[in-house]
Amino acid sequence: MIRSMRCDTYGLQSADGQSLKIAMSQKDHIAVTGRQIAAARTLLGQGQAELAKSASISVPTLKRMEASEGAAAGMANNVRAVISALETAGVEFIPQNGGGAGVRMKVP
């Protein structure tokens, strides 16, 4: 079982020979909580509708995700989409490390 993983970039080649790079987010392997998602959205000053649109999910799905106790509930692809949208907007998720999980803005 994978407990955590560092951010790695993998090079892939598509059928037509084009090279693709896929960055795996560290957050794909660390449980992000619903409260962290809500806090990150608030830190960015975004409403639920704005974040849901940028993650290509519905507002009710985001509401359920944010309201979940513990790890964000929902289909894995939806949770990843929300985390990705927040990270792209400049949020960094802080894992549980003795001081508690949290969020902050990335240093430019």
mmCIF file of N, CA and C in Angstrom:
data_model
loop_
_atom_site.group_PDB
_atom_site.id
_atom_site.type_symbol
_atom_site.label_atom_id
_atom_site.label_comp_id
_atom_site.label_asym_id
_atom_site.label_seq_id
_atom_site.Cartn_x
_atom_site.Cartn_y
_atom_site.Cartn_z
ATOM 1 N N MET A 1 0.835 -1.170 0.000
ATOM 2 C CA MET A 1 0.000 0.000 0.000
ATOM 3 C C MET A 1 0.888 1.244 0.000
ATOM 4 N N ILE A 2 0.569 2.205 -0.865
ATOM 5 C CA ILE A 2 1.314 3.455 -0.929
ATOM 6 C C ILE A 2 0.770 4.390 0.143
ATOM 7 N N ARG A 3 1.636 4.852 1.030
ATOM 8 C CA ARG A 3 1.236 5.785 2.089
ATOM 9 C C ARG A 3 1.421 7.228 1.652
ATOM 10 N N SER A 4 2.494 7.507 0.940
ATOM 11 C CA SER A 4 2.718 8.854 0.413
ATOM 12 C C SER A 4 3.665 8.753 -0.765
ATOM 13 N N MET A 5 3.699 9.819 -1.538
ATOM 14 C CA MET A 5 4.528 9.804 -2.721
ATOM 15 C C MET A 5 4.944 11.229 -3.043
ATOM 16 N N ARG A 6 6.129 11.398 -3.517
ATOM 17 C CA ARG A 6 6.614 12.711 -3.924
ATOM 18 C C ARG A 6 6.117 13.035 -5.325
ATOM 19 N N CYS A 7 6.145 14.315 -5.648
ATOM 20 C CA CYS A 7 5.738 14.765 -6.973
ATOM 21 C C CYS A 7 6.787 14.324 -7.994
ATOM 22 N N ASP A 8 6.359 13.577 -8.977
ATOM 23 C CA ASP A 8 7.245 13.102 -10.025
ATOM 24 C C ASP A 8 6.644 13.447 -11.374
ATOM 25 N N THR A 9 7.476 13.615 -12.358
ATOM 26 C CA THR A 9 7.005 13.839 -13.719
ATOM 27 C C THR A 9 7.373 12.614 -14.533
ATOM 28 N N TYR A 10 6.413 12.102 -15.244
ATOM 29 C CA TYR A 10 6.631 10.923 -16.057
ATOM 30 C C TYR A 10 6.515 11.311 -17.520
ATOM 31 N N GLY A 11 7.408 10.811 -18.350
ATOM 32 C CA GLY A 11 7.327 11.045 -19.777
ATOM 33 C C GLY A 11 6.622 9.868 -20.439
ATOM 34 N N LEU A 12 5.642 10.157 -21.237
ATOM 35 C CA LEU A 12 4.898 9.116 -21.942
ATOM 36 C C LEU A 12 4.928 9.423 -23.433
ATOM 37 N N GLN A 13 4.683 8.423 -24.216
ATOM 38 C CA GLN A 13 4.614 8.638 -25.647
ATOM 39 C C GLN A 13 3.273 8.125 -26.129
ATOM 40 N N SER A 14 2.557 8.974 -26.862
ATOM 41 C CA SER A 14 1.246 8.586 -27.375
ATOM 42 C C SER A 14 1.418 7.731 -28.626
ATOM 43 N N ALA A 15 0.310 7.166 -29.102
ATOM 44 C CA ALA A 15 0.339 6.279 -30.256
ATOM 45 C C ALA A 15 0.885 6.970 -31.503
ATOM 46 N N ASP A 16 0.659 8.287 -31.619
ATOM 47 C CA ASP A 16 1.145 8.992 -32.809
ATOM 48 C C ASP A 16 2.580 9.499 -32.633
ATOM 49 N N GLY A 17 3.248 9.083 -31.533
ATOM 50 C CA GLY A 17 4.645 9.401 -31.346
ATOM 51 C C GLY A 17 4.920 10.702 -30.616
ATOM 52 N N GLN A 18 3.878 11.460 -30.273
ATOM 53 C CA GLN A 18 4.093 12.709 -29.563
ATOM 54 C C GLN A 18 4.427 12.431 -28.107
ATOM 55 N N SER A 19 5.324 13.220 -27.577
ATOM 56 C CA SER A 19 5.731 13.062 -26.193
ATOM 57 C C SER A 19 4.785 13.838 -25.285
ATOM 58 N N LEU A 20 4.398 13.239 -24.196
ATOM 59 C CA LEU A 20 3.518 13.872 -23.224
ATOM 60 C C LEU A 20 4.188 13.853 -21.875
ATOM 61 N N LYS A 21 3.983 14.893 -21.077
ATOM 62 C CA LYS A 21 4.478 14.899 -19.715
ATOM 63 C C LYS A 21 3.286 15.003 -18.786
ATOM 64 N N ILE A 22 3.269 14.155 -17.785
ATOM 65 C CA ILE A 22 2.197 14.156 -16.809
ATOM 66 C C ILE A 22 2.820 14.346 -15.442
ATOM 67 N N ALA A 23 2.398 15.363 -14.738
ATOM 68 C CA ALA A 23 2.890 15.592 -13.379
ATOM 69 C C ALA A 23 1.889 14.981 -12.413
ATOM 70 N N MET A 24 2.373 14.073 -11.599
ATOM 71 C CA MET A 24 1.512 13.489 -10.569
ATOM 72 C C MET A 24 1.605 14.359 -9.333
ATOM 73 N N SER A 25 0.482 14.850 -8.885
ATOM 74 C CA SER A 25 0.470 15.680 -7.696
ATOM 75 C C SER A 25 0.677 14.820 -6.470
ATOM 76 N N GLN A 26 1.415 15.362 -5.538
ATOM 77 C CA GLN A 26 1.620 14.695 -4.258
ATOM 78 C C GLN A 26 0.262 14.482 -3.585
ATOM 79 N N LYS A 27 -0.697 15.350 -3.870
ATOM 80 C CA LYS A 27 -2.011 15.284 -3.225
ATOM 81 C C LYS A 27 -2.844 14.106 -3.715
ATOM 82 N N ASP A 28 -2.433 13.470 -4.817
ATOM 83 C CA ASP A 28 -3.144 12.283 -5.264
ATOM 84 C C ASP A 28 -2.975 11.147 -4.260
ATOM 85 N N HIS A 29 -1.956 11.249 -3.403
ATOM 86 C CA HIS A 29 -1.631 10.163 -2.495
ATOM 87 C C HIS A 29 -1.750 10.543 -1.023
ATOM 88 N N ILE A 30 -2.090 11.782 -0.749
ATOM 89 C CA ILE A 30 -2.261 12.228 0.627
ATOM 90 C C ILE A 30 -3.714 12.644 0.782
ATOM 91 N N ALA A 31 -4.352 12.176 1.817
ATOM 92 C CA ALA A 31 -5.761 12.487 2.023
ATOM 93 C C ALA A 31 -5.940 13.968 2.304
ATOM 94 N N VAL A 32 -6.647 14.652 1.423
ATOM 95 C CA VAL A 32 -7.029 16.043 1.621
ATOM 96 C C VAL A 32 -8.436 16.018 2.194
ATOM 97 N N THR A 33 -8.670 16.809 3.228
ATOM 98 C CA THR A 33 -9.969 16.796 3.887
ATOM 99 C C THR A 33 -10.939 17.773 3.222
ATOM 100 N N GLY A 34 -12.209 17.548 3.495
ATOM 101 C CA GLY A 34 -13.235 18.465 3.010
ATOM 102 C C GLY A 34 -13.030 19.862 3.563
ATOM 103 N N ARG A 35 -12.606 19.950 4.802
ATOM 104 C CA ARG A 35 -12.352 21.260 5.411
ATOM 105 C C ARG A 35 -11.181 21.965 4.750
ATOM 106 N N GLN A 36 -10.152 21.214 4.347
ATOM 107 C CA GLN A 36 -9.032 21.827 3.634
ATOM 108 C C GLN A 36 -9.495 22.399 2.293
ATOM 109 N N ILE A 37 -10.362 21.674 1.608
ATOM 110 C CA ILE A 37 -10.878 22.159 0.327
ATOM 111 C C ILE A 37 -11.669 23.444 0.540
ATOM 112 N N ALA A 38 -12.534 23.465 1.547
ATOM 113 C CA ALA A 38 -13.324 24.666 1.833
ATOM 114 C C ALA A 38 -12.418 25.830 2.226
ATOM 115 N N ALA A 39 -11.405 25.551 3.038
ATOM 116 C CA ALA A 39 -10.478 26.601 3.466
ATOM 117 C C ALA A 39 -9.681 27.145 2.281
ATOM 118 N N ALA A 40 -9.246 26.251 1.401
ATOM 119 C CA ALA A 40 -8.476 26.670 0.226
ATOM 120 C C ALA A 40 -9.326 27.554 -0.682
ATOM 121 N N ARG A 41 -10.561 27.154 -0.887
ATOM 122 C CA ARG A 41 -11.469 27.942 -1.727
ATOM 123 C C ARG A 41 -11.675 29.324 -1.130
ATOM 124 N N THR A 42 -11.872 29.372 0.191
ATOM 125 C CA THR A 42 -12.072 30.642 0.874
ATOM 126 C C THR A 42 -10.815 31.507 0.809
ATOM 127 N N LEU A 43 -9.654 30.893 0.975
ATOM 128 C CA LEU A 43 -8.380 31.604 0.897
ATOM 129 C C LEU A 43 -8.223 32.296 -0.462
ATOM 130 N N LEU A 44 -8.705 31.650 -1.508
ATOM 131 C CA LEU A 44 -8.640 32.222 -2.854
ATOM 132 C C LEU A 44 -9.737 33.249 -3.111
ATOM 133 N N GLY A 45 -10.722 33.307 -2.218
ATOM 134 C CA GLY A 45 -11.842 34.226 -2.408
ATOM 135 C C GLY A 45 -12.810 33.753 -3.472
ATOM 136 N N GLN A 46 -12.872 32.461 -3.695
ATOM 137 C CA GLN A 46 -13.764 31.894 -4.702
ATOM 138 C C GLN A 46 -15.054 31.398 -4.057
ATOM 139 N N GLY A 47 -16.138 31.486 -4.801
ATOM 140 C CA GLY A 47 -17.383 30.877 -4.385
ATOM 141 C C GLY A 47 -17.417 29.428 -4.825
ATOM 142 N N GLN A 48 -18.384 28.684 -4.310
ATOM 143 C CA GLN A 48 -18.490 27.276 -4.684
ATOM 144 C C GLN A 48 -18.765 27.106 -6.166
ATOM 145 N N ALA A 49 -19.587 27.977 -6.737
ATOM 146 C CA ALA A 49 -19.911 27.863 -8.163
ATOM 147 C C ALA A 49 -18.669 28.062 -9.025
ATOM 148 N N GLU A 50 -17.817 29.000 -8.646
ATOM 149 C CA GLU A 50 -16.601 29.276 -9.413
ATOM 150 C C GLU A 50 -15.633 28.090 -9.367
ATOM 151 N N LEU A 51 -15.427 27.532 -8.168
ATOM 152 C CA LEU A 51 -14.534 26.381 -8.054
ATOM 153 C C LEU A 51 -15.111 25.166 -8.767
ATOM 154 N N ALA A 52 -16.402 24.927 -8.601
ATOM 155 C CA ALA A 52 -17.035 23.783 -9.267
ATOM 156 C C ALA A 52 -16.861 23.888 -10.786
ATOM 157 N N LYS A 53 -17.038 25.081 -11.316
ATOM 158 C CA LYS A 53 -16.874 25.275 -12.764
ATOM 159 C C LYS A 53 -15.435 25.010 -13.188
ATOM 160 N N SER A 54 -14.463 25.529 -12.430
ATOM 161 C CA SER A 54 -13.064 25.333 -12.824
ATOM 162 C C SER A 54 -12.628 23.879 -12.691
ATOM 163 N N ALA A 55 -13.313 23.102 -11.830
ATOM 164 C CA ALA A 55 -13.004 21.680 -11.673
ATOM 165 C C ALA A 55 -13.908 20.788 -12.527
ATOM 166 N N SER A 56 -14.833 21.402 -13.248
ATOM 167 C CA SER A 56 -15.785 20.671 -14.108
ATOM 168 C C SER A 56 -16.613 19.656 -13.326
ATOM 169 N N ILE A 57 -17.095 20.086 -12.150
ATOM 170 C CA ILE A 57 -18.004 19.260 -11.358
ATOM 171 C C ILE A 57 -19.217 20.107 -11.001
ATOM 172 N N SER A 58 -20.239 19.485 -10.438
ATOM 173 C CA SER A 58 -21.434 20.228 -10.054
ATOM 174 C C SER A 58 -21.250 20.862 -8.672
ATOM 175 N N VAL A 59 -22.016 21.914 -8.418
ATOM 176 C CA VAL A 59 -21.973 22.570 -7.105
ATOM 177 C C VAL A 59 -22.404 21.611 -5.992
ATOM 178 N N PRO A 60 -23.476 20.814 -6.169
ATOM 179 C CA PRO A 60 -23.841 19.863 -5.106
ATOM 180 C C PRO A 60 -22.716 18.866 -4.787
ATOM 181 N N THR A 61 -21.967 18.443 -5.811
ATOM 182 C CA THR A 61 -20.834 17.536 -5.578
ATOM 183 C C THR A 61 -19.782 18.222 -4.728
ATOM 184 N N LEU A 62 -19.464 19.468 -5.038
ATOM 185 C CA LEU A 62 -18.488 20.223 -4.256
ATOM 186 C C LEU A 62 -18.985 20.436 -2.826
ATOM 187 N N LYS A 63 -20.262 20.738 -2.669
ATOM 188 C CA LYS A 63 -20.825 20.941 -1.323
ATOM 189 C C LYS A 63 -20.680 19.680 -0.478
ATOM 190 N N ARG A 64 -20.968 18.514 -1.065
ATOM 191 C CA ARG A 64 -20.820 17.251 -0.339
ATOM 192 C C ARG A 64 -19.360 17.007 0.029
ATOM 193 N N MET A 65 -18.467 17.334 -0.896
ATOM 194 C CA MET A 65 -17.038 17.145 -0.670
ATOM 195 C C MET A 65 -16.576 18.002 0.507
ATOM 196 N N GLU A 66 -16.944 19.266 0.496
ATOM 197 C CA GLU A 66 -16.530 20.191 1.548
ATOM 198 C C GLU A 66 -17.142 19.850 2.904
ATOM 199 N N ALA A 67 -18.324 19.269 2.897
ATOM 200 C CA ALA A 67 -19.023 18.950 4.151
ATOM 201 C C ALA A 67 -18.568 17.633 4.766
ATOM 202 N N SER A 68 -17.784 16.872 4.036
ATOM 203 C CA SER A 68 -17.369 15.563 4.541
ATOM 204 C C SER A 68 -16.413 15.690 5.718
ATOM 205 N N GLU A 69 -16.574 14.790 6.680
ATOM 206 C CA GLU A 69 -15.671 14.709 7.827
ATOM 207 C C GLU A 69 -14.477 13.859 7.410
ATOM 208 N N GLY A 70 -13.304 14.282 7.727
ATOM 209 C CA GLY A 70 -12.115 13.526 7.335
ATOM 210 C C GLY A 70 -11.800 13.733 5.870
ATOM 211 N N ALA A 71 -11.277 12.684 5.231
ATOM 212 C CA ALA A 71 -10.890 12.779 3.820
ATOM 213 C C ALA A 71 -12.077 13.205 2.967
ATOM 214 N N ALA A 72 -11.803 14.042 1.975
ATOM 215 C CA ALA A 72 -12.854 14.545 1.099
ATOM 216 C C ALA A 72 -13.582 13.385 0.438
ATOM 217 N N ALA A 73 -14.897 13.350 0.599
ATOM 218 C CA ALA A 73 -15.714 12.287 0.033
ATOM 219 C C ALA A 73 -16.052 12.598 -1.415
ATOM 220 N N GLY A 74 -16.168 11.566 -2.203
ATOM 221 C CA GLY A 74 -16.553 11.731 -3.594
ATOM 222 C C GLY A 74 -15.765 10.797 -4.480
ATOM 223 N N MET A 75 -16.130 10.797 -5.735
ATOM 224 C CA MET A 75 -15.405 9.968 -6.697
ATOM 225 C C MET A 75 -13.981 10.510 -6.802
ATOM 226 N N ALA A 76 -13.021 9.611 -6.873
ATOM 227 C CA ALA A 76 -11.603 9.991 -6.872
ATOM 228 C C ALA A 76 -11.273 11.004 -7.969
ATOM 229 N N ASN A 77 -11.847 10.832 -9.158
ATOM 230 C CA ASN A 77 -11.547 11.775 -10.242
ATOM 231 C C ASN A 77 -12.075 13.169 -9.937
ATOM 232 N N ASN A 78 -13.215 13.273 -9.241
ATOM 233 C CA ASN A 78 -13.762 14.577 -8.874
ATOM 234 C C ASN A 78 -12.910 15.246 -7.801
ATOM 235 N N VAL A 79 -12.482 14.471 -6.812
ATOM 236 C CA VAL A 79 -11.623 15.019 -5.754
ATOM 237 C C VAL A 79 -10.316 15.507 -6.375
ATOM 238 N N ARG A 80 -9.728 14.708 -7.260
ATOM 239 C CA ARG A 80 -8.486 15.124 -7.932
ATOM 240 C C ARG A 80 -8.693 16.389 -8.746
ATOM 241 N N ALA A 81 -9.838 16.514 -9.414
ATOM 242 C CA ALA A 81 -10.121 17.698 -10.234
ATOM 243 C C ALA A 81 -10.192 18.957 -9.368
ATOM 244 N N VAL A 82 -10.814 18.844 -8.209
ATOM 245 C CA VAL A 82 -10.925 19.992 -7.305
ATOM 246 C C VAL A 82 -9.545 20.357 -6.763
ATOM 247 N N ILE A 83 -8.793 19.369 -6.313
ATOM 248 C CA ILE A 83 -7.450 19.621 -5.786
ATOM 249 C C ILE A 83 -6.581 20.262 -6.866
ATOM 250 N N SER A 84 -6.651 19.756 -8.072
ATOM 251 C CA SER A 84 -5.876 20.297 -9.179
ATOM 252 C C SER A 84 -6.253 21.750 -9.470
ATOM 253 N N ALA A 85 -7.551 22.045 -9.474
ATOM 254 C CA ALA A 85 -8.010 23.415 -9.728
ATOM 255 C C ALA A 85 -7.498 24.364 -8.652
ATOM 256 N N LEU A 86 -7.522 23.924 -7.405
ATOM 257 C CA LEU A 86 -7.043 24.756 -6.305
ATOM 258 C C LEU A 86 -5.531 24.945 -6.372
ATOM 259 N N GLU A 87 -4.803 23.884 -6.679
ATOM 260 C CA GLU A 87 -3.341 23.988 -6.799
ATOM 261 C C GLU A 87 -2.957 24.894 -7.964
ATOM 262 N N THR A 88 -3.666 24.788 -9.068
ATOM 263 C CA THR A 88 -3.403 25.635 -10.228
ATOM 264 C C THR A 88 -3.632 27.107 -9.893
ATOM 265 N N ALA A 89 -4.599 27.359 -9.018
ATOM 266 C CA ALA A 89 -4.903 28.734 -8.599
ATOM 267 C C ALA A 89 -3.910 29.255 -7.566
ATOM 268 N N GLY A 90 -2.999 28.392 -7.085
ATOM 269 C CA GLY A 90 -1.950 28.860 -6.187
ATOM 270 C C GLY A 90 -1.992 28.361 -4.762
ATOM 271 N N VAL A 91 -2.848 27.398 -4.476
ATOM 272 C CA VAL A 91 -2.950 26.860 -3.121
ATOM 273 C C VAL A 91 -2.011 25.679 -2.954
ATOM 274 N N GLU A 92 -1.440 25.563 -1.775
ATOM 275 C CA GLU A 92 -0.622 24.408 -1.410
ATOM 276 C C GLU A 92 -1.286 23.728 -0.225
ATOM 277 N N PHE A 93 -1.490 22.435 -0.332
ATOM 278 C CA PHE A 93 -2.066 21.667 0.763
ATOM 279 C C PHE A 93 -0.946 21.201 1.683
ATOM 280 N N ILE A 94 -1.137 21.393 2.976
ATOM 281 C CA ILE A 94 -0.150 21.006 3.977
ATOM 282 C C ILE A 94 -0.637 19.722 4.627
ATOM 283 N N PRO A 95 0.141 18.643 4.544
ATOM 284 C CA PRO A 95 -0.296 17.373 5.131
ATOM 285 C C PRO A 95 -0.248 17.393 6.656
ATOM 286 N N GLN A 96 -0.934 16.438 7.241
ATOM 287 C CA GLN A 96 -0.871 16.238 8.688
ATOM 288 C C GLN A 96 0.578 15.957 9.049
ATOM 289 N N ASN A 97 1.165 16.760 9.885
ATOM 290 C CA ASN A 97 2.577 16.584 10.204
ATOM 291 C C ASN A 97 2.856 16.877 11.674
ATOM 292 N N GLY A 98 1.922 16.575 12.516
ATOM 293 C CA GLY A 98 2.084 16.855 13.933
ATOM 294 C C GLY A 98 1.428 18.158 14.336
ATOM 295 N N GLY A 99 1.366 19.102 13.405
ATOM 296 C CA GLY A 99 0.762 20.394 13.680
ATOM 297 C C GLY A 99 -0.629 20.520 13.081
ATOM 298 N N GLY A 100 -1.053 19.532 12.383
ATOM 299 C CA GLY A 100 -2.382 19.545 11.765
ATOM 300 C C GLY A 100 -2.319 19.903 10.301
ATOM 301 N N ALA A 101 -3.238 19.338 9.540
ATOM 302 C CA ALA A 101 -3.331 19.597 8.107
ATOM 303 C C ALA A 101 -3.807 21.024 7.887
ATOM 304 N N GLY A 102 -3.458 21.597 6.735
ATOM 305 C CA GLY A 102 -3.876 22.964 6.453
ATOM 306 C C GLY A 102 -3.689 23.310 4.996
ATOM 307 N N VAL A 103 -3.805 24.600 4.694
ATOM 308 C CA VAL A 103 -3.601 25.132 3.357
ATOM 309 C C VAL A 103 -2.859 26.451 3.460
ATOM 310 N N ARG A 104 -2.172 26.806 2.391
ATOM 311 C CA ARG A 104 -1.513 28.103 2.312
ATOM 312 C C ARG A 104 -1.304 28.433 0.835
ATOM 313 N N MET A 105 -0.988 29.684 0.574
ATOM 314 C CA MET A 105 -0.666 30.086 -0.785
ATOM 315 C C MET A 105 0.770 29.679 -1.087
ATOM 316 N N LYS A 106 1.005 29.244 -2.306
ATOM 317 C CA LYS A 106 2.356 28.889 -2.734
ATOM 318 C C LYS A 106 3.192 30.148 -2.837
ATOM 319 N N VAL A 107 4.463 30.005 -2.571
ATOM 320 C CA VAL A 107 5.393 31.121 -2.747
ATOM 321 C C VAL A 107 5.641 31.261 -4.239
ATOM 322 N N PRO A 108 5.473 32.472 -4.792
ATOM 323 C CA PRO A 108 5.653 32.651 -6.245
ATOM 324 C C PRO A 108 7.071 32.393 -6.693
#
